[in-house]
mmCIF file of C-alpha atoms in Angstrom:
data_model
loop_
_atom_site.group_PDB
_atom_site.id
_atom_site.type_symbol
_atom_site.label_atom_id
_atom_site.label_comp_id
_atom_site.label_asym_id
_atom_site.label_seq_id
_atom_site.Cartn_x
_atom_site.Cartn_y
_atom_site.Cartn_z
ATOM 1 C CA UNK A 175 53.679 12.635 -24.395
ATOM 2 C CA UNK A 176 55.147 12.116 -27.943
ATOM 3 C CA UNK A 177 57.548 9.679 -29.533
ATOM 4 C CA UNK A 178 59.714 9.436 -32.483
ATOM 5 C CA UNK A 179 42.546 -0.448 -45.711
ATOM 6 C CA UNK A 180 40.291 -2.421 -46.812
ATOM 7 C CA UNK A 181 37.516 -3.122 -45.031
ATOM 8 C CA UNK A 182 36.937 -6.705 -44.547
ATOM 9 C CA UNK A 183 38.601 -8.512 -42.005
ATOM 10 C CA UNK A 184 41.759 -9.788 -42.616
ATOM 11 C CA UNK A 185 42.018 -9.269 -46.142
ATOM 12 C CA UNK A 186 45.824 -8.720 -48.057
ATOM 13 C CA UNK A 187 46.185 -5.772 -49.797
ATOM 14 C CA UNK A 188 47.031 -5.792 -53.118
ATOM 15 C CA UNK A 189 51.075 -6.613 -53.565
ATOM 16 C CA UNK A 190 52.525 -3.637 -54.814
ATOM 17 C CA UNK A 191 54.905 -4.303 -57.895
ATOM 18 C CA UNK A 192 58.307 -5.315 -57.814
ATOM 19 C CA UNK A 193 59.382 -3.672 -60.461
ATOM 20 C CA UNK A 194 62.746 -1.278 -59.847
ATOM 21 C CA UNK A 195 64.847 1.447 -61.409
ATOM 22 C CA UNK A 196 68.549 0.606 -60.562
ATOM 23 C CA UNK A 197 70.336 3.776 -60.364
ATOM 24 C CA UNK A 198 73.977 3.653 -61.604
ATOM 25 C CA UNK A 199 75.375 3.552 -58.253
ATOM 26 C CA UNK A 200 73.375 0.720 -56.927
ATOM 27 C CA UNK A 201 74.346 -1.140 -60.132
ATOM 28 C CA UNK A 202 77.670 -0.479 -59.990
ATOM 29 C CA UNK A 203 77.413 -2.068 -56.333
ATOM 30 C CA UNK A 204 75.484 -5.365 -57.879
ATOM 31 C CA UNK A 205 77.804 -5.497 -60.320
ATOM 32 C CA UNK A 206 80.216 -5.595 -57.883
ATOM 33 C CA UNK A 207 79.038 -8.744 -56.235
ATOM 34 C CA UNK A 208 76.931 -6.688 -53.267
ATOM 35 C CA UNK A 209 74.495 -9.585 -52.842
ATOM 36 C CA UNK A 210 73.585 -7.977 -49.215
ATOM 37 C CA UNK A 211 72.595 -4.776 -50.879
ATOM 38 C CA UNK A 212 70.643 -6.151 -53.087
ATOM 39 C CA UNK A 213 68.418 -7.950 -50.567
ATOM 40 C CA UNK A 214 68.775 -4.626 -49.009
ATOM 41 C CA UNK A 215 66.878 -2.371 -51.611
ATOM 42 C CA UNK A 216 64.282 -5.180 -52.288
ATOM 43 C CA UNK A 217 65.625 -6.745 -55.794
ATOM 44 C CA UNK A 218 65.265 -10.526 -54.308
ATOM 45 C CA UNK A 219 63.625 -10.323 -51.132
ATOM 46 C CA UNK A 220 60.033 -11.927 -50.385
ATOM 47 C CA UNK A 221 58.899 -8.525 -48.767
ATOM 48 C CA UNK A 222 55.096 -8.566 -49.733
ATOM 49 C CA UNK A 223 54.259 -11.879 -49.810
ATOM 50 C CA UNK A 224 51.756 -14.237 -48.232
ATOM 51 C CA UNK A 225 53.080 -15.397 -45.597
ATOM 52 C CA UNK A 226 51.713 -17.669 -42.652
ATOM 53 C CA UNK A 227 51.955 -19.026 -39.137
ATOM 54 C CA UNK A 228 51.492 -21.983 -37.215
ATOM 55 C CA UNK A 229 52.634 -24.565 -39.501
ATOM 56 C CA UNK A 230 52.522 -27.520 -36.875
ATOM 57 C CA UNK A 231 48.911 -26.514 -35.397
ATOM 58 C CA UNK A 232 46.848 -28.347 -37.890
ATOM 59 C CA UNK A 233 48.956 -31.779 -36.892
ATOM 60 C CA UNK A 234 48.339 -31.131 -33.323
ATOM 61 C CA UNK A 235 44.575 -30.382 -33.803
ATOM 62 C CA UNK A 236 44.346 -33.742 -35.446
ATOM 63 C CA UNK A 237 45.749 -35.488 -32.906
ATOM 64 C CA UNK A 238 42.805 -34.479 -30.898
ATOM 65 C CA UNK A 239 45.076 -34.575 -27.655
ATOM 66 C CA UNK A 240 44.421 -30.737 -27.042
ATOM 67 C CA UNK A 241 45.417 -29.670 -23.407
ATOM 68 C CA UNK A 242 43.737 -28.161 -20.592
ATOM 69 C CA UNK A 243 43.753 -24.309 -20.483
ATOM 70 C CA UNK A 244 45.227 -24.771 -24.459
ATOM 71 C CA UNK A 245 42.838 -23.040 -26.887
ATOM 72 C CA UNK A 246 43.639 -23.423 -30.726
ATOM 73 C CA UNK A 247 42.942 -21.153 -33.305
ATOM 74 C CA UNK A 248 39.435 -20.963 -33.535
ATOM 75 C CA UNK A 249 39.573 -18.869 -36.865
ATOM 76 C CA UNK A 250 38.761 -16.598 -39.615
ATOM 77 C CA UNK A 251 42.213 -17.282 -40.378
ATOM 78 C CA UNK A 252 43.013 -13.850 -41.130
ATOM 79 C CA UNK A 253 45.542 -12.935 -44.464
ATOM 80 C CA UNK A 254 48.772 -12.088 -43.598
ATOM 81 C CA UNK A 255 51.700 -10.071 -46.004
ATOM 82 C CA UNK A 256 55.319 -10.361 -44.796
ATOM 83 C CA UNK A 257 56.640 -7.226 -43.564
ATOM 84 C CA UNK A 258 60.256 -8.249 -42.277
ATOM 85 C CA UNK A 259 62.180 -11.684 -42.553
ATOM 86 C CA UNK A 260 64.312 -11.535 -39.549
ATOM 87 C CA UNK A 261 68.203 -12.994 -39.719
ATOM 88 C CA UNK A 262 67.099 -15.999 -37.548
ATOM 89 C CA UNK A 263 64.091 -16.688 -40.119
ATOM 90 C CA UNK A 264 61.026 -15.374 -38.195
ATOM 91 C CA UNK A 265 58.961 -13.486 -39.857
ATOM 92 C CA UNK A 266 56.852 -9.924 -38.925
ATOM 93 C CA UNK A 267 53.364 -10.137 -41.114
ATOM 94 C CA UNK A 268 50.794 -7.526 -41.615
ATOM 95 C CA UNK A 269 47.077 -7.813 -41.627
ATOM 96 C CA UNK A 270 44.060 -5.621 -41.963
ATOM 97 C CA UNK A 271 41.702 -6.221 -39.473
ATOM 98 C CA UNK A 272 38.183 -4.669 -39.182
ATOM 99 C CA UNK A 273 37.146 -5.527 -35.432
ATOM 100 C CA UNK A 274 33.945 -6.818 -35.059
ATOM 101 C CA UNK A 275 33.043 -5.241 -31.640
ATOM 102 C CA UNK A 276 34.989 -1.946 -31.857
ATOM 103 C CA UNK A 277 33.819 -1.451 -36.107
ATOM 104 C CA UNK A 278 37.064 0.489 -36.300
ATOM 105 C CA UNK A 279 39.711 -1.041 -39.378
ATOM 106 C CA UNK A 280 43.244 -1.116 -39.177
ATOM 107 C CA UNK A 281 46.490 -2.767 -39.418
ATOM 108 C CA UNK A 282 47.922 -5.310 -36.888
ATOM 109 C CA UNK A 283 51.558 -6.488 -37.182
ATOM 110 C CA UNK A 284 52.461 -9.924 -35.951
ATOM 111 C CA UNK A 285 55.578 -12.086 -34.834
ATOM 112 C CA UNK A 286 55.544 -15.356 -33.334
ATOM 113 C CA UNK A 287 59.301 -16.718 -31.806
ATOM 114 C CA UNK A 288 61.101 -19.714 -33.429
ATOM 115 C CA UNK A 289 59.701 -22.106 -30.722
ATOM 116 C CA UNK A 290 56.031 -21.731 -31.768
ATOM 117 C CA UNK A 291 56.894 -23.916 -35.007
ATOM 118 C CA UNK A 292 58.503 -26.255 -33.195
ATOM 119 C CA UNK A 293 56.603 -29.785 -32.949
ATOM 120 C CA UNK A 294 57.943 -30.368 -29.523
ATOM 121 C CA UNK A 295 55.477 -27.086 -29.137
ATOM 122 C CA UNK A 296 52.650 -27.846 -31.093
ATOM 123 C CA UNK A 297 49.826 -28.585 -28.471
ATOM 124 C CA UNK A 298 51.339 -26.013 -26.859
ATOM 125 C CA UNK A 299 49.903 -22.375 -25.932
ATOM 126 C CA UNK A 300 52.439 -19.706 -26.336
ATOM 127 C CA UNK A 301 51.814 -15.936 -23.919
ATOM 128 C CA UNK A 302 50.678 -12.774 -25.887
ATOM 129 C CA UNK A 303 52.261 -9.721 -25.473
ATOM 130 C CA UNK A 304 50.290 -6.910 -26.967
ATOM 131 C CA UNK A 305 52.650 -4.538 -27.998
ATOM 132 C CA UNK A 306 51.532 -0.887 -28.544
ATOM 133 C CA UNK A 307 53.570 2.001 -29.733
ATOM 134 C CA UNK A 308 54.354 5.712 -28.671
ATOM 135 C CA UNK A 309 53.795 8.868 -30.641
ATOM 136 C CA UNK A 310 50.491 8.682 -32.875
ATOM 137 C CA UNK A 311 50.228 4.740 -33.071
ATOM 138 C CA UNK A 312 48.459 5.516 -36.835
ATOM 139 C CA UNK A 313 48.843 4.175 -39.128
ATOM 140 C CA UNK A 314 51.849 2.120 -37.850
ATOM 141 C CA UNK A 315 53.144 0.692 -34.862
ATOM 142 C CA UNK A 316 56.973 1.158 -35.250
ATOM 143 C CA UNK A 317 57.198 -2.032 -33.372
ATOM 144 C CA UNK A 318 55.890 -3.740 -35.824
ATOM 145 C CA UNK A 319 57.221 -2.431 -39.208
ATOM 146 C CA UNK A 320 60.612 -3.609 -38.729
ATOM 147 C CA UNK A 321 63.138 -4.987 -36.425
ATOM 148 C CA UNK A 322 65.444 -1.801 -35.899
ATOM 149 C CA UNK A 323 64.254 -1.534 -32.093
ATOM 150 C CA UNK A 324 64.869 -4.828 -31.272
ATOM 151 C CA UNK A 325 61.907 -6.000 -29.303
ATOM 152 C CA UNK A 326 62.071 -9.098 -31.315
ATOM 153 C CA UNK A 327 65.316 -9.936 -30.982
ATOM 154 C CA UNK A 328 64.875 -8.759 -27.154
ATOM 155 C CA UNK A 329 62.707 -11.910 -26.830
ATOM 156 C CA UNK A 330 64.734 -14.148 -29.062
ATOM 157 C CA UNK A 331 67.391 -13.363 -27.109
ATOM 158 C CA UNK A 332 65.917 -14.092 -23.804
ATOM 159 C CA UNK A 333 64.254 -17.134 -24.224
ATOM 160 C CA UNK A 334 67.299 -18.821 -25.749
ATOM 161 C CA UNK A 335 69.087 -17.607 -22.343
ATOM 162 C CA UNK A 336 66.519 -18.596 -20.189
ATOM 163 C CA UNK A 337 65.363 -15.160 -19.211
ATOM 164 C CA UNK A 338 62.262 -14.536 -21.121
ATOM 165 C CA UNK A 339 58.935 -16.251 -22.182
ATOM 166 C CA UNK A 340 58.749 -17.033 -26.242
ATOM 167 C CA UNK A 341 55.876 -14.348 -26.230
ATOM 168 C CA UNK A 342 53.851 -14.070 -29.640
ATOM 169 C CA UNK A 343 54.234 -10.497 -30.312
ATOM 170 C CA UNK A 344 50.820 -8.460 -31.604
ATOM 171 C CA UNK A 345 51.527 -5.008 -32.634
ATOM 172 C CA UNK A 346 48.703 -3.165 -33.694
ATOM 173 C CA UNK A 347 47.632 0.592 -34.449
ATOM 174 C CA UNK A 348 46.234 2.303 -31.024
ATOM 175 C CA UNK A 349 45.126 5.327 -32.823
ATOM 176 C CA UNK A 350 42.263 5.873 -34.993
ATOM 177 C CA UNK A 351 43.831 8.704 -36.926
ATOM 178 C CA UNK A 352 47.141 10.902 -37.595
ATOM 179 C CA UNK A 353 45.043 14.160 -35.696
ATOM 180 C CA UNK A 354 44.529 12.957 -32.050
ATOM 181 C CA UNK A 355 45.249 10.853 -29.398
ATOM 182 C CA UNK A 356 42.579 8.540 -28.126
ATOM 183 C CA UNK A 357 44.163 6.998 -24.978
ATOM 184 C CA UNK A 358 43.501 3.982 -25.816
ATOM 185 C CA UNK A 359 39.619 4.531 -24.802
ATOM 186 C CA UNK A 360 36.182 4.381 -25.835
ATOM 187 C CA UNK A 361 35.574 8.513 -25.845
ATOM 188 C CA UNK A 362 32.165 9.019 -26.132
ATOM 189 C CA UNK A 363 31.716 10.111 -29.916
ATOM 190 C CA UNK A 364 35.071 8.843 -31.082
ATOM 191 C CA UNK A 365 36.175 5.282 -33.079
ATOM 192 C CA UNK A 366 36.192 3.196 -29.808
ATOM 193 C CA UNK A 367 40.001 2.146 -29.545
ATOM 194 C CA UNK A 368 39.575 0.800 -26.305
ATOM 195 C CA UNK A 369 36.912 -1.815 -27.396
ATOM 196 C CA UNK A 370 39.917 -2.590 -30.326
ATOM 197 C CA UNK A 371 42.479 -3.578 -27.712
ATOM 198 C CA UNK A 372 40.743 -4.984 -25.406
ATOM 199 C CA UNK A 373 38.537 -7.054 -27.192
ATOM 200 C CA UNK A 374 38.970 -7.172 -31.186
ATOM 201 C CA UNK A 375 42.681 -7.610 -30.691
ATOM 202 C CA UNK A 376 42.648 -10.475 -28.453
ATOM 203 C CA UNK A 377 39.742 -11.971 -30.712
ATOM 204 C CA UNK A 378 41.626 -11.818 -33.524
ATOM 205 C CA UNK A 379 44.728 -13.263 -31.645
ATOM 206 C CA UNK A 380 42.704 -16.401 -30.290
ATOM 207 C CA UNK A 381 41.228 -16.895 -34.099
ATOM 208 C CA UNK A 382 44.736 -17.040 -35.387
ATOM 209 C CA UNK A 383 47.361 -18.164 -32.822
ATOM 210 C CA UNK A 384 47.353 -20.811 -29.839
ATOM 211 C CA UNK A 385 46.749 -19.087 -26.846
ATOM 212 C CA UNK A 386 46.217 -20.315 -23.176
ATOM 213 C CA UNK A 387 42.147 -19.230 -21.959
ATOM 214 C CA UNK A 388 43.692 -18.262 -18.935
ATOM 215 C CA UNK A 389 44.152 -14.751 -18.178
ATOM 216 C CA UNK A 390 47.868 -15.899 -16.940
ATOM 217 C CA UNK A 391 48.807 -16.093 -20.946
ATOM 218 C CA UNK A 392 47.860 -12.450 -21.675
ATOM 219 C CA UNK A 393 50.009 -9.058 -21.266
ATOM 220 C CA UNK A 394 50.989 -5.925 -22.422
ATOM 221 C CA UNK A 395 53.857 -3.852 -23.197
ATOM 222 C CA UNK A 396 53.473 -0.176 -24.721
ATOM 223 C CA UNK A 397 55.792 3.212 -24.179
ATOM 224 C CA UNK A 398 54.987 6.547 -23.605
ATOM 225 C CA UNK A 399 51.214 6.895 -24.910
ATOM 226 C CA UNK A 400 50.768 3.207 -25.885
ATOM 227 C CA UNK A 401 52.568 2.700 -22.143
ATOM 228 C CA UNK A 402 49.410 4.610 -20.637
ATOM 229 C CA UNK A 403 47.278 2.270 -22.876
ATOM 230 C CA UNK A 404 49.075 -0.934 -21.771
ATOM 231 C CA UNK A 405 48.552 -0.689 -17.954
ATOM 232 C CA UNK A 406 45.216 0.897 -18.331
ATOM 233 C CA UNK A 407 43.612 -1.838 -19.569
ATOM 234 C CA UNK A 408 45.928 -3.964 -17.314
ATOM 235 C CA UNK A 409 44.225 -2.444 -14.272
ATOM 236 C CA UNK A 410 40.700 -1.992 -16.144
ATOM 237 C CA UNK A 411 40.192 -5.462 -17.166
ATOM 238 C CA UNK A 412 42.166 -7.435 -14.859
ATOM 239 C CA UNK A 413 40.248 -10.795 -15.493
ATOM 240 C CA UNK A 414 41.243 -10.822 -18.983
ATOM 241 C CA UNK A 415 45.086 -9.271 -18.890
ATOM 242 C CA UNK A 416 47.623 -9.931 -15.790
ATOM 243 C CA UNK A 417 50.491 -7.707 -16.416
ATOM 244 C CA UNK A 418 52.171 -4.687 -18.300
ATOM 245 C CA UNK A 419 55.236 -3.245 -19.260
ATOM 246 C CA UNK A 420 54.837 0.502 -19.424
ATOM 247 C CA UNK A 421 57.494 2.682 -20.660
ATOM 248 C CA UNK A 422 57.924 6.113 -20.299
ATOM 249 C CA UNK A 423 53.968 6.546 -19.332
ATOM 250 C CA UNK A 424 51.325 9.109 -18.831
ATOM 251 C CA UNK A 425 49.586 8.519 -15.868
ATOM 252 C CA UNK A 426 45.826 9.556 -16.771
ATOM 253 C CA UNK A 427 43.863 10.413 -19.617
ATOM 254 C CA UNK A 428 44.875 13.477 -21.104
ATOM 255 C CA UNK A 429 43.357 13.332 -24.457
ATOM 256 C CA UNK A 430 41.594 16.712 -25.718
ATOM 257 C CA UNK A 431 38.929 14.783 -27.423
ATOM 258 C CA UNK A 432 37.304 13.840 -24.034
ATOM 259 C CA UNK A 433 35.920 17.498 -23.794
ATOM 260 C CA UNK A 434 35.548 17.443 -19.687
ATOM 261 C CA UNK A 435 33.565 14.408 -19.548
ATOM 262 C CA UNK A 436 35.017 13.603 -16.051
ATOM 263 C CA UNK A 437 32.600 10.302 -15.962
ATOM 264 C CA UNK A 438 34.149 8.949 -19.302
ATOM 265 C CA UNK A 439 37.628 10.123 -17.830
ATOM 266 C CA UNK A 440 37.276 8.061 -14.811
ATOM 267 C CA UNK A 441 36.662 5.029 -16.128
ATOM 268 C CA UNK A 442 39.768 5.224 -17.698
ATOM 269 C CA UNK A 443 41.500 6.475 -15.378
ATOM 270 C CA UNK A 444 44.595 3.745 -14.060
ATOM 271 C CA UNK A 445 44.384 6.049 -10.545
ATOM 272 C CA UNK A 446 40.644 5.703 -10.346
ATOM 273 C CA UNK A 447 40.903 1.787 -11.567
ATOM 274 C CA UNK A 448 43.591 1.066 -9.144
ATOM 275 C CA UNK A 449 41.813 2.118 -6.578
ATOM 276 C CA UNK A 450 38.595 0.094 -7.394
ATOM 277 C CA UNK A 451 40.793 -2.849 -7.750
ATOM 278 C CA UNK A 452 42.491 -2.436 -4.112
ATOM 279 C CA UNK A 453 39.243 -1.991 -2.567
ATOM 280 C CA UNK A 454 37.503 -5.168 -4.479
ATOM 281 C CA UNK A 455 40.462 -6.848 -3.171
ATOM 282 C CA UNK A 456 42.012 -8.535 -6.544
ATOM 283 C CA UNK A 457 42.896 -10.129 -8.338
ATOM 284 C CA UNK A 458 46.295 -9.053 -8.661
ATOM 285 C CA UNK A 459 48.322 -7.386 -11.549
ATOM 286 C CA UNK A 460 51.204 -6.472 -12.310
ATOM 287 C CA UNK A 461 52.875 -3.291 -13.633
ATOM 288 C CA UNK A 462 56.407 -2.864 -14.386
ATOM 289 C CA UNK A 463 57.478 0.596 -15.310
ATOM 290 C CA UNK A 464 60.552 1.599 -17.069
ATOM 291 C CA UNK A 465 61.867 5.013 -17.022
ATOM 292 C CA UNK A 466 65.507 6.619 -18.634
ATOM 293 C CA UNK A 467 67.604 8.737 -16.325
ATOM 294 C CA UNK A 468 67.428 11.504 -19.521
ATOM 295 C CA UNK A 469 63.471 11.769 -19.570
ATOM 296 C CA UNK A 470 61.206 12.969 -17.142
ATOM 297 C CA UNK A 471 58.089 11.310 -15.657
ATOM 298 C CA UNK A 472 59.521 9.366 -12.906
ATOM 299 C CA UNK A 473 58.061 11.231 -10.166
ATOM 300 C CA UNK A 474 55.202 10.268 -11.882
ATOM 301 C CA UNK A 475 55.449 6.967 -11.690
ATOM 302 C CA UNK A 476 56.616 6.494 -7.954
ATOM 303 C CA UNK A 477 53.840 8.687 -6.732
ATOM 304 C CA UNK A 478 51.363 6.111 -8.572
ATOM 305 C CA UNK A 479 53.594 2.986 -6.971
ATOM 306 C CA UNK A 480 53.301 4.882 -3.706
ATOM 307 C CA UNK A 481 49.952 5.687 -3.496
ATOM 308 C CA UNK A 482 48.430 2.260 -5.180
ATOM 309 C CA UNK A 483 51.545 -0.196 -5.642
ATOM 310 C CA UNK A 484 49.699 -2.241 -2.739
ATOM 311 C CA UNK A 485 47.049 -5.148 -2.313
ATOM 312 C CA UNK A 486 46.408 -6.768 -5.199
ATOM 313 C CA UNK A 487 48.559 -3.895 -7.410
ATOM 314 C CA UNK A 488 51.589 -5.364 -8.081
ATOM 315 C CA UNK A 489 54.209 -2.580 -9.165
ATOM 316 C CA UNK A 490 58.073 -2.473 -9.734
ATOM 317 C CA UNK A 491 60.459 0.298 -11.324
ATOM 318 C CA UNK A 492 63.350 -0.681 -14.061
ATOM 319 C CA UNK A 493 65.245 2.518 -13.763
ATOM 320 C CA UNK A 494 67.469 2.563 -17.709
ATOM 321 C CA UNK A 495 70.335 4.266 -17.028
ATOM 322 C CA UNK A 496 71.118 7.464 -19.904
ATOM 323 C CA UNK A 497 68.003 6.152 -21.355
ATOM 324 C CA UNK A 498 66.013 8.401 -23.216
ATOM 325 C CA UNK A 499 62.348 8.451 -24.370
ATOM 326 C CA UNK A 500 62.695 6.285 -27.126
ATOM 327 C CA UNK A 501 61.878 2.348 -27.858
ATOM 328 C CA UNK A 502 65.695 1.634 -28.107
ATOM 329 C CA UNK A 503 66.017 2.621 -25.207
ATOM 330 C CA UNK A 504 62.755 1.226 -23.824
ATOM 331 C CA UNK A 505 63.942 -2.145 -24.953
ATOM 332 C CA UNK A 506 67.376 -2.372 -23.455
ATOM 333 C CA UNK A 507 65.815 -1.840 -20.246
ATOM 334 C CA UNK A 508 63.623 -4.907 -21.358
ATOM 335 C CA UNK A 509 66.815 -6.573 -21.983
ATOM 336 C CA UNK A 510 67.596 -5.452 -18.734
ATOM 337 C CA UNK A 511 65.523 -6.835 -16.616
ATOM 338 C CA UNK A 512 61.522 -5.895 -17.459
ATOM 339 C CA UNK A 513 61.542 -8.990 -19.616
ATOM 340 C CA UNK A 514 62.842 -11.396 -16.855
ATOM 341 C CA UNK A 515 60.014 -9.897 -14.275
ATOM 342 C CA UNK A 516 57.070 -10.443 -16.875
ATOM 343 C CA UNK A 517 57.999 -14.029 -17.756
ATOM 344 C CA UNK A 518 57.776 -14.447 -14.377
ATOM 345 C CA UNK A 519 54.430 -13.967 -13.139
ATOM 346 C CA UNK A 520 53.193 -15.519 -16.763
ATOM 347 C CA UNK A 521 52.201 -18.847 -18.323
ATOM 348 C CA UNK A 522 54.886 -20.622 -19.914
ATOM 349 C CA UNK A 523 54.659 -23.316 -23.376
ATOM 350 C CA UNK A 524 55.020 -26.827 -22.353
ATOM 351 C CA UNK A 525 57.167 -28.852 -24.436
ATOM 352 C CA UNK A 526 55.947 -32.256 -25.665
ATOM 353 C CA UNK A 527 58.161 -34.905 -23.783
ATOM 354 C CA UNK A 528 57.362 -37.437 -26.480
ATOM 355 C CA UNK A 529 58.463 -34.885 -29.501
ATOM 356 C CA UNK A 530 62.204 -34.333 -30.295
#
């Protein structure tokens, strides 16, 4: 299905100049007092610069009063450039990661949610919520280049009405190029993407975030290809991930690059892995996913929830009604209800009782 560096790890790119050619229109409009279009087209915004997270952490690690199951950042602190200031003041940054296990570079995007700065929060854990996009996934993740979808607001939103977790947000490429699609997969022969999300990603989430060492703290949410990835490795590795949000999904691997290698296939296969997990017996996962009256797949989906929505396979179906395959519409179902169910069956930050 389709949908609309450097490298060392962690190193900022060089900041591209600021420098800018008004045009006569746009000057006209600054002349006229357009202060929000100026911000607009980049003349005074911060776009580009260093930017970090986690201010409160160092406080709480010297209070050496670290809780159970609470792991902080156990570094490289990796170099982040700010991609998006948000209207409520978070931030999106950008880094360039090299993954140590995987060897394959690329850019991750990150958000973290008001609360994390918060010092009633600061020997806190916050959940992760690995956030992977449709289409080619290189060398962006629309997730993460902006807030025009609203998946951070979406959260925002939620956990200041009760109905969703704070979740950190990572957004990283799934792809290794512009060419193919890799579902999300080691492919014998090919950059290994699935040893990147599975195991660079998270690494380089527990280096630079507070995170809970439970598996109860760690999810996914993805559409379309990146919906496939999401539950795949939901269902593949489910001591390390408990549950996924996947939108608009493939089913199996249908990448050309795996060339009929039906062993490779298979153990990436969420039918094949379901049905491992059943018969081991656990432990359970959970898989939420979303589908728009105006797109097709859904038979898809209900045959999988049909055949291995039982045991320890946790599955559920947030039908978006006139929603389309698209992340706007991916998220108002979110909105909708997918968020609720996730925060659910996750860990939640603990608020210090002591800090106001």
């Amino acid at each position: 299905m389709t949908e609309e560096g450097p490298q060392t790890t962690g190193r900022r790119r060089p900041k591209r100049s600021r420098r800018l050619v008004i045009s006569g229109a746009l000057a006209l409009t600054l002349a006229a007092g357009g202060g929000a279009a100026a911000y607009k087209y980049g003349l005074f915004s911060d776009i580009g610069d260093p930017v970090s997270f986690g201010k409160v952490q160092e406080s709480a690690a010297a209070a050496e009063e670290i809780r159970p199951g609470v792991i902080m950042p156990t570094g490289p602190k990796a170099d982040f450039v700010r991609t998006y200031r948000l209207p409520d003041g978070t931030q999106i940054g950008r880094t360039t990661l090299t993954g140590a296990k995987s060897g394959f570079t690329g850019d991750v995007w990150v958000w973290v949610p008001k609360q994390y700065d918060d010092p009633k929060y600061a020997k806190s854990a916050f959940p992760v919520l690995i956030s992977l996009p449709g289409g080619r996934g290189y060398p962006t993740n629309y997730w993460g280049t902006g807030p025009g979808l609203g998946l951070q607001k979406a959260v925002s939103d939620g956990a200041k009405a009760g109905t969703s977790l704070p979740f950190i947000l990572i957004m990283p490429v799934h792809n290794a190029d512009t060419k193919h699609h890799f579902d999300a997969s080691d492919i014998p022969g090919e950059p290994k993407m699935g040893t990147w999300m599975a195991e660079d990603i998270p690494d380089f989430t527990r280096a630079n975030f507070r995170t809970f060492a439970s598996r109860d703290g760690w999810a996914f949410m993805g559409s379309s290809a990146g919906g496939f990835g999401a539950f795949k490795h939901v269902l593949k590795y489910p001591d390390r991930f408990k549950a996924a949000i996947a939108s608009g999904v493939d089913i199996v691997p249908d990448s050309p690059l795996w060339k009929g290698n039906t062993q490779a296939m298979d153990e990436n296969n969420p039918e094949k892995l379901a049905e491992k997990l059943i018969k081991e017996g656990g432990p359970d996962v959970y898989v939420n996913f979303q589908i728009g009256t105006k797109e097709t797949g859904r038979e898809k989906a209900e045959k999988f929830m049909k055949e291995y929505g039982k045991g320890p396979v946790h599955t559920t179906l947030q039908v978006i009604q006139d929603g389309e395959h698209n992340g706007k519409s991916y998220v108002r179902g979110m909105r909708e209800g997918a968020l609720e169910w996730i925060s659910k069956v996750m860990l939640a930050p603990t608020p210090d009782p002591g800090v106001r």
